[in-house]
GROMACS .gro file of C-alpha atoms in nm:
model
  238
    1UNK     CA    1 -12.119 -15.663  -2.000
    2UNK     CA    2 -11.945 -15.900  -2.177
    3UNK     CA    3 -12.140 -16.158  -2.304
    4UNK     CA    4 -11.895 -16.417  -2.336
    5UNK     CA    5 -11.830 -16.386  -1.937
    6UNK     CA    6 -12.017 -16.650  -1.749
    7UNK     CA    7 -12.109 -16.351  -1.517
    8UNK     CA    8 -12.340 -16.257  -1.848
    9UNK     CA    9 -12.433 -16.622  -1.907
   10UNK     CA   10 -12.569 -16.659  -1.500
   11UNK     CA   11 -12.735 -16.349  -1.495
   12UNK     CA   12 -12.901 -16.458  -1.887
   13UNK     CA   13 -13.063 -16.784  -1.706
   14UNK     CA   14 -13.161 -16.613  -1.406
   15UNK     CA   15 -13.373 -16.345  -1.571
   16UNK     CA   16 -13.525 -16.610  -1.881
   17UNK     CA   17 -13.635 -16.857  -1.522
   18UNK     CA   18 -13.747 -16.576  -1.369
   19UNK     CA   19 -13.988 -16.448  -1.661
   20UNK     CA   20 -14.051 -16.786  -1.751
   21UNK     CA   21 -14.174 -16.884  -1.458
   22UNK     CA   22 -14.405 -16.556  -1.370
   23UNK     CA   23 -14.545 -16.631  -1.701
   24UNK     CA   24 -14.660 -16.990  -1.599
   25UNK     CA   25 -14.791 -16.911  -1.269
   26UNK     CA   26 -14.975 -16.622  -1.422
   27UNK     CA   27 -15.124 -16.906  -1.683
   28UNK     CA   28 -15.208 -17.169  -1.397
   29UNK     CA   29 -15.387 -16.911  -1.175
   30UNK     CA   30 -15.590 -16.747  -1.477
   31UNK     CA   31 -15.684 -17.112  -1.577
   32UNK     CA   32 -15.749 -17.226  -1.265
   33UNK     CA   33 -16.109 -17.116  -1.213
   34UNK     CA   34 -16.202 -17.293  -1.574
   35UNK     CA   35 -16.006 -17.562  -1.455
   36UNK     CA   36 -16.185 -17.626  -1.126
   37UNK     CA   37 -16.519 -17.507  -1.275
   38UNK     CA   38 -16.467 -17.822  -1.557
   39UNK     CA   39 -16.344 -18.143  -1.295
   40UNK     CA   40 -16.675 -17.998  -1.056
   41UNK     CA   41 -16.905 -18.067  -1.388
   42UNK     CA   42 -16.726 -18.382  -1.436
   43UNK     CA   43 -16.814 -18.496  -1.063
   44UNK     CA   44 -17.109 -18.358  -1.099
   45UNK     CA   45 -17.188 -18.561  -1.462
   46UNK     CA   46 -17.049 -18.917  -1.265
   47UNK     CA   47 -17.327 -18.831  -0.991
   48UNK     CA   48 -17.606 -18.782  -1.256
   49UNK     CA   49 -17.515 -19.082  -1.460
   50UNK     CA   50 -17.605 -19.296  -1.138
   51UNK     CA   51 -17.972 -19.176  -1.178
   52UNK     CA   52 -17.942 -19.218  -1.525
   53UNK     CA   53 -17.949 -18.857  -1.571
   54UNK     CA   54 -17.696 -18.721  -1.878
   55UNK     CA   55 -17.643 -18.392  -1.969
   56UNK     CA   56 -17.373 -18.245  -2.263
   57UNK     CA   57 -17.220 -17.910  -2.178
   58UNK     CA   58 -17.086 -17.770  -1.865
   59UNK     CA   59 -17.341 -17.540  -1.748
   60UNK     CA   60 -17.580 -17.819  -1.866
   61UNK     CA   61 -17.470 -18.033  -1.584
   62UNK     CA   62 -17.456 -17.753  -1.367
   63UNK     CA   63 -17.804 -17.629  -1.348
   64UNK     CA   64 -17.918 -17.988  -1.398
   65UNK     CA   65 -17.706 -18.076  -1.080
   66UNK     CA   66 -17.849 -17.774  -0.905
   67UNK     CA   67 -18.194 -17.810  -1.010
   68UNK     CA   68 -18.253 -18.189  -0.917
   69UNK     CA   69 -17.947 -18.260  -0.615
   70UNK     CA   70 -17.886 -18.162  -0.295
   71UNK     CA   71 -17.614 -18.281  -0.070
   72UNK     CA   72 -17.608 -18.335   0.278
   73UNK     CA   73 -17.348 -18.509   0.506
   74UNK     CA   74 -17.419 -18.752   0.745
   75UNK     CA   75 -17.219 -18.938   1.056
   76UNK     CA   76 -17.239 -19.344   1.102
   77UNK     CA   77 -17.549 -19.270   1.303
   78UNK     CA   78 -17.723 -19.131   1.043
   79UNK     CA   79 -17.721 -18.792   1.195
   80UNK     CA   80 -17.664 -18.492   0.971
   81UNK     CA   81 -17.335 -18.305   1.017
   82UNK     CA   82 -17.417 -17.934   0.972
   83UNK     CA   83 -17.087 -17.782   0.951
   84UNK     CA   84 -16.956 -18.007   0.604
   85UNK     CA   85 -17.076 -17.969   0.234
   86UNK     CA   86 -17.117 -18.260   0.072
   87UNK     CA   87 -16.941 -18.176  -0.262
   88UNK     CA   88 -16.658 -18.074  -0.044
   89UNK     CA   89 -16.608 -18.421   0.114
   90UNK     CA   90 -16.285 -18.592   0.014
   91UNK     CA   91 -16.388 -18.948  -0.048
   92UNK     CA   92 -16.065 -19.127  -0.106
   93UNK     CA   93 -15.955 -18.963   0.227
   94UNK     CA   94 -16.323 -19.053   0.403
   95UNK     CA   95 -16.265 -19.433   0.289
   96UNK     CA   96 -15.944 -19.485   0.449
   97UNK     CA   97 -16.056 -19.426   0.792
   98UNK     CA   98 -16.016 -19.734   0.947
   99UNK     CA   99 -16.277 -19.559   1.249
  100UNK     CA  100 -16.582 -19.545   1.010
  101UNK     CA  101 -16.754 -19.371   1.353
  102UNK     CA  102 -16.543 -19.051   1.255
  103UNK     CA  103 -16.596 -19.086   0.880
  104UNK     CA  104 -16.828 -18.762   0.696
  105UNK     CA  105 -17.062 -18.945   0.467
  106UNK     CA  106 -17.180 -18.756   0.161
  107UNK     CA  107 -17.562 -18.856   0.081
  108UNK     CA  108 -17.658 -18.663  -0.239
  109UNK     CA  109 -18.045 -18.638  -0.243
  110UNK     CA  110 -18.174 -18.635  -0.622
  111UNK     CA  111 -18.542 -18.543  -0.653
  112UNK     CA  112 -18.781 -18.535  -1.017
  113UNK     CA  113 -19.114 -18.512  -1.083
  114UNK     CA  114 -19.090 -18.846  -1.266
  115UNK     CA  115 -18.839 -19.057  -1.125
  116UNK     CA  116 -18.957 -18.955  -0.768
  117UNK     CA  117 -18.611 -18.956  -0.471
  118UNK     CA  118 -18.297 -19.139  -0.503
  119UNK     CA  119 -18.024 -19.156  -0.249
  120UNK     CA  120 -17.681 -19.137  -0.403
  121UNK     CA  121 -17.398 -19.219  -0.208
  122UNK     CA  122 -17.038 -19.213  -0.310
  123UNK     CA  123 -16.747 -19.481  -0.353
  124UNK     CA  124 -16.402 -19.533  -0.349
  125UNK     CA  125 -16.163 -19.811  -0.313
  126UNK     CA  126 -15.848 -19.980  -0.497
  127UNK     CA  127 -15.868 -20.174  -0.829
  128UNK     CA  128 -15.551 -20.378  -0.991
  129UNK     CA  129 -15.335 -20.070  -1.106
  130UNK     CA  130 -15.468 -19.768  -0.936
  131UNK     CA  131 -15.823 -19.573  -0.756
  132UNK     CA  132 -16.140 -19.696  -0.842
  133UNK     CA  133 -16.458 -19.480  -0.775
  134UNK     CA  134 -16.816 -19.476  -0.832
  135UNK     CA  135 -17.167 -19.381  -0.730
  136UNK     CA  136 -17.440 -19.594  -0.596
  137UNK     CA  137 -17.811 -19.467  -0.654
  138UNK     CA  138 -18.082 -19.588  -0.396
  139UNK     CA  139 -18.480 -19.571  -0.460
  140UNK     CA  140 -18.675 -19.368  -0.186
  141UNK     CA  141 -18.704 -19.711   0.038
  142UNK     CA  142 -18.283 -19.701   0.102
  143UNK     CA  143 -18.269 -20.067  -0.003
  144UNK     CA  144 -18.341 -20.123  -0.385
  145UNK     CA  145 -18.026 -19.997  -0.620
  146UNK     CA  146 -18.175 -19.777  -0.890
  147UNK     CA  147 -17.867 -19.744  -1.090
  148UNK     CA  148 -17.447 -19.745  -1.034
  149UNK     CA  149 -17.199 -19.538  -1.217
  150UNK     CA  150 -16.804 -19.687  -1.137
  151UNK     CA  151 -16.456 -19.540  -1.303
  152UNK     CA  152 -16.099 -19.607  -1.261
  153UNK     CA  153 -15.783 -19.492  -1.274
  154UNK     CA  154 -15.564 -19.712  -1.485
  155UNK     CA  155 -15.745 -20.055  -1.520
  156UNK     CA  156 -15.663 -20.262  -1.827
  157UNK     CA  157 -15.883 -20.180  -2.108
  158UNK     CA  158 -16.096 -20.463  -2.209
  159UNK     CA  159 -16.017 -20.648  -1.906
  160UNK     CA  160 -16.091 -20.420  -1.530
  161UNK     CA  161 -16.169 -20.111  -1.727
  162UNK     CA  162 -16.489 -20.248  -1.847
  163UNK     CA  163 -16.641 -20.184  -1.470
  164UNK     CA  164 -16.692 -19.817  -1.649
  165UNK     CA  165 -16.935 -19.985  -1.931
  166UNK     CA  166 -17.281 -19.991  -1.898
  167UNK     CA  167 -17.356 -20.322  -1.913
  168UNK     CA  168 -17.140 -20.413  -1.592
  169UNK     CA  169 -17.346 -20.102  -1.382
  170UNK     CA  170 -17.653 -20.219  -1.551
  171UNK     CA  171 -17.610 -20.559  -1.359
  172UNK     CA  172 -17.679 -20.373  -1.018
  173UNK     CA  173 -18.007 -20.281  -1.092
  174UNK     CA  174 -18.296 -20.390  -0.805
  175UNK     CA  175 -18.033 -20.570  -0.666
  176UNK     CA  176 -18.116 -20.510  -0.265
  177UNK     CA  177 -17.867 -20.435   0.012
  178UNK     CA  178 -18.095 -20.589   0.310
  179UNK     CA  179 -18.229 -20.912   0.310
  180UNK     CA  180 -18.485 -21.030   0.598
  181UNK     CA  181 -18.376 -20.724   0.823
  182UNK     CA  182 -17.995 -20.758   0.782
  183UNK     CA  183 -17.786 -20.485   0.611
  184UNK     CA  184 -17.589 -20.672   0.357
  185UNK     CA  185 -17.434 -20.464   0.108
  186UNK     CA  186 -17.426 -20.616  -0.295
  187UNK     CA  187 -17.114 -20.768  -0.390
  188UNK     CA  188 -16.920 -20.868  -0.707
  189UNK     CA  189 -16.798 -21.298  -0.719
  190UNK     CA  190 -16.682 -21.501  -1.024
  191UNK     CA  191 -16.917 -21.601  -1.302
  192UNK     CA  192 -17.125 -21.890  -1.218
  193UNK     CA  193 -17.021 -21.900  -0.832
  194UNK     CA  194 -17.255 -21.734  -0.550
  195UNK     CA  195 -17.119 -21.549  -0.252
  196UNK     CA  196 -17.144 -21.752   0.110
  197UNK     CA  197 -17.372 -21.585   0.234
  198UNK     CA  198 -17.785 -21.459   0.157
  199UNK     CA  199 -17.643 -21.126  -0.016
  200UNK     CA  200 -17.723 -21.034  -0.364
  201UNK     CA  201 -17.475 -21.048  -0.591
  202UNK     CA  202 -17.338 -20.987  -0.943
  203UNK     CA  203 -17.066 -21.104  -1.186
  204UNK     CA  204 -16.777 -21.006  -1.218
  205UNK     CA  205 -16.572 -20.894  -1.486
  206UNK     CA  206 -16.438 -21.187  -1.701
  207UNK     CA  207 -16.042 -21.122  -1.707
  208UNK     CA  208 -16.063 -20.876  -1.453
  209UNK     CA  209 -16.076 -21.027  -1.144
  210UNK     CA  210 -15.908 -20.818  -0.925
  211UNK     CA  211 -16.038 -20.520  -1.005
  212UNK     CA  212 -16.396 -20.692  -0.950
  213UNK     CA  213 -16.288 -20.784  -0.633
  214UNK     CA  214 -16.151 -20.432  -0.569
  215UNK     CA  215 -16.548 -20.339  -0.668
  216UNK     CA  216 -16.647 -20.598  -0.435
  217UNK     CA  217 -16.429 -20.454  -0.096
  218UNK     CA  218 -16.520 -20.062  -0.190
  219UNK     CA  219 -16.937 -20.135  -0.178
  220UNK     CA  220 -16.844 -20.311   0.161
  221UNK     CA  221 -16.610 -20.064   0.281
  222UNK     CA  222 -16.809 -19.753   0.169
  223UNK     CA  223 -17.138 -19.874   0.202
  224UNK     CA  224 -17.141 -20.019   0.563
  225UNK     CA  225 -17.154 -19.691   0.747
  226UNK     CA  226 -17.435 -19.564   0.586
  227UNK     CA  227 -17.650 -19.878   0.767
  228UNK     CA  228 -17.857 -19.690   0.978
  229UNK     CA  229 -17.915 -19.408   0.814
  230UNK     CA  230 -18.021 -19.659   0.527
  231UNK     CA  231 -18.262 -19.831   0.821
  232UNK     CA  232 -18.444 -19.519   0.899
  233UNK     CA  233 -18.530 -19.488   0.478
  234UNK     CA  234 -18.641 -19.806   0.514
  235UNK     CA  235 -18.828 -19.788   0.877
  236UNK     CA  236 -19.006 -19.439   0.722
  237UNK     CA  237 -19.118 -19.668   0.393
  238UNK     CA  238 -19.284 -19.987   0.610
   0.00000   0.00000   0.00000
């Protein structure tokens, strides 16, 4: 063949896109099981943290994970839903059903010797430039926060990023999500202001507004349909 012909050139490309691209899909599908085995331990790590629970390696987290958690998922009546894994629940798809009545809810049940139960459920909503997610960790009474782990996206470092620093999740603490009977869930206002109404509160991010208010609308959002399964917790601790 002549290898000045463009016949020769064609058939050249052809072949290299062909081998070329075998060779990548052969890459992506060996990697893949490493791959998925490494973002579950980084799900699982973000679910720990909100018990203040850390662990280093991979299979660190995992047998922690599997030692101390187990997941259920629940309906807006607080009913369990037999046929859905927790784990498996797609949260940023959960929170945008407008009909929270048809929504799975994820409850991950973390049990120690020491620290006794915690009820960790799962967030998601919208910051300034992109997701925001994050875990909310309940004591055995389904009312007191024990500890909160939130992440982002693409918030500005310094600014809305800092809802991923320790000293913003340390600020929901024993904060309470009823108050004389009534479910209201904690949400995030302005330095120095108060919210209208009788729920707690904390502040928000200085700079970083939006994002704080994006906090604020995912605890609502995410939070809400979990009320009466939070009630009976509560009813089953009087």
């Amino acid at each position: 063949m002549n290898k000045q012909s463009n016949s020769y050139t064609i058939t050249y490309i052809i072949i290299l896109v062909v081998v070329v691209g075998a060779a990548l899909a052969w890459v992506a599908t060996a990697l893949k099981p490493e791959q998925t085995k490494n973002a579950d331990a980084d799900k699982m790590a973000q679910i720990l943290s909100s018990v203040h629970c850390y662990a280093t390696s991979t299979d660190q987290i995992a047998e922690t994970f599997k030692s101390h958690i187990k997941g259920i998922v629940i309906n807006s009546d607080g009913q369990t839903v037999e046929s859905a894994v927790a784990f498996d629940v797609n949260i940023a798809e959960q929170s945008k059903e407008t009909d929270t009545d048809r929504r799975l809810l994820p409850v991950y049940i973390y049990t120690d010797t020491e620290k006794g139960t915690k009820y960790i459920l799962p967030l998601y909503g919208q910051g300034l430039w992109g997701p925001i997610w994050g875990y909310i960790a309940l004591d055995s009474d389904g009312t007191t926060i024990y500890g909160a782990y939130f992440s982002h996206q693409g918030e500005t470092p310094g600014l809305g990023a800092e809802i991923e620093k320790p000293d913003f999740q340390e600020r929901f603490v024993n904060k309470q999500l009823f108050k004389n009977g009534e479910f209201l869930p904690v949400t995030v206002v302005k330095a120095g202001q108060r919210p209208q109404g009788n729920e707690d509160y904390v502040d928000g991010i200085s700079g970083g507004t939006i994002t704080s208010k994006g906090v604020a609308a995912m605890l609502d959002n995410c939070l809400s349909p979990y009320r009466k399964f939070l009630e009976t917790l509560t009813n089953n601790n009087d």
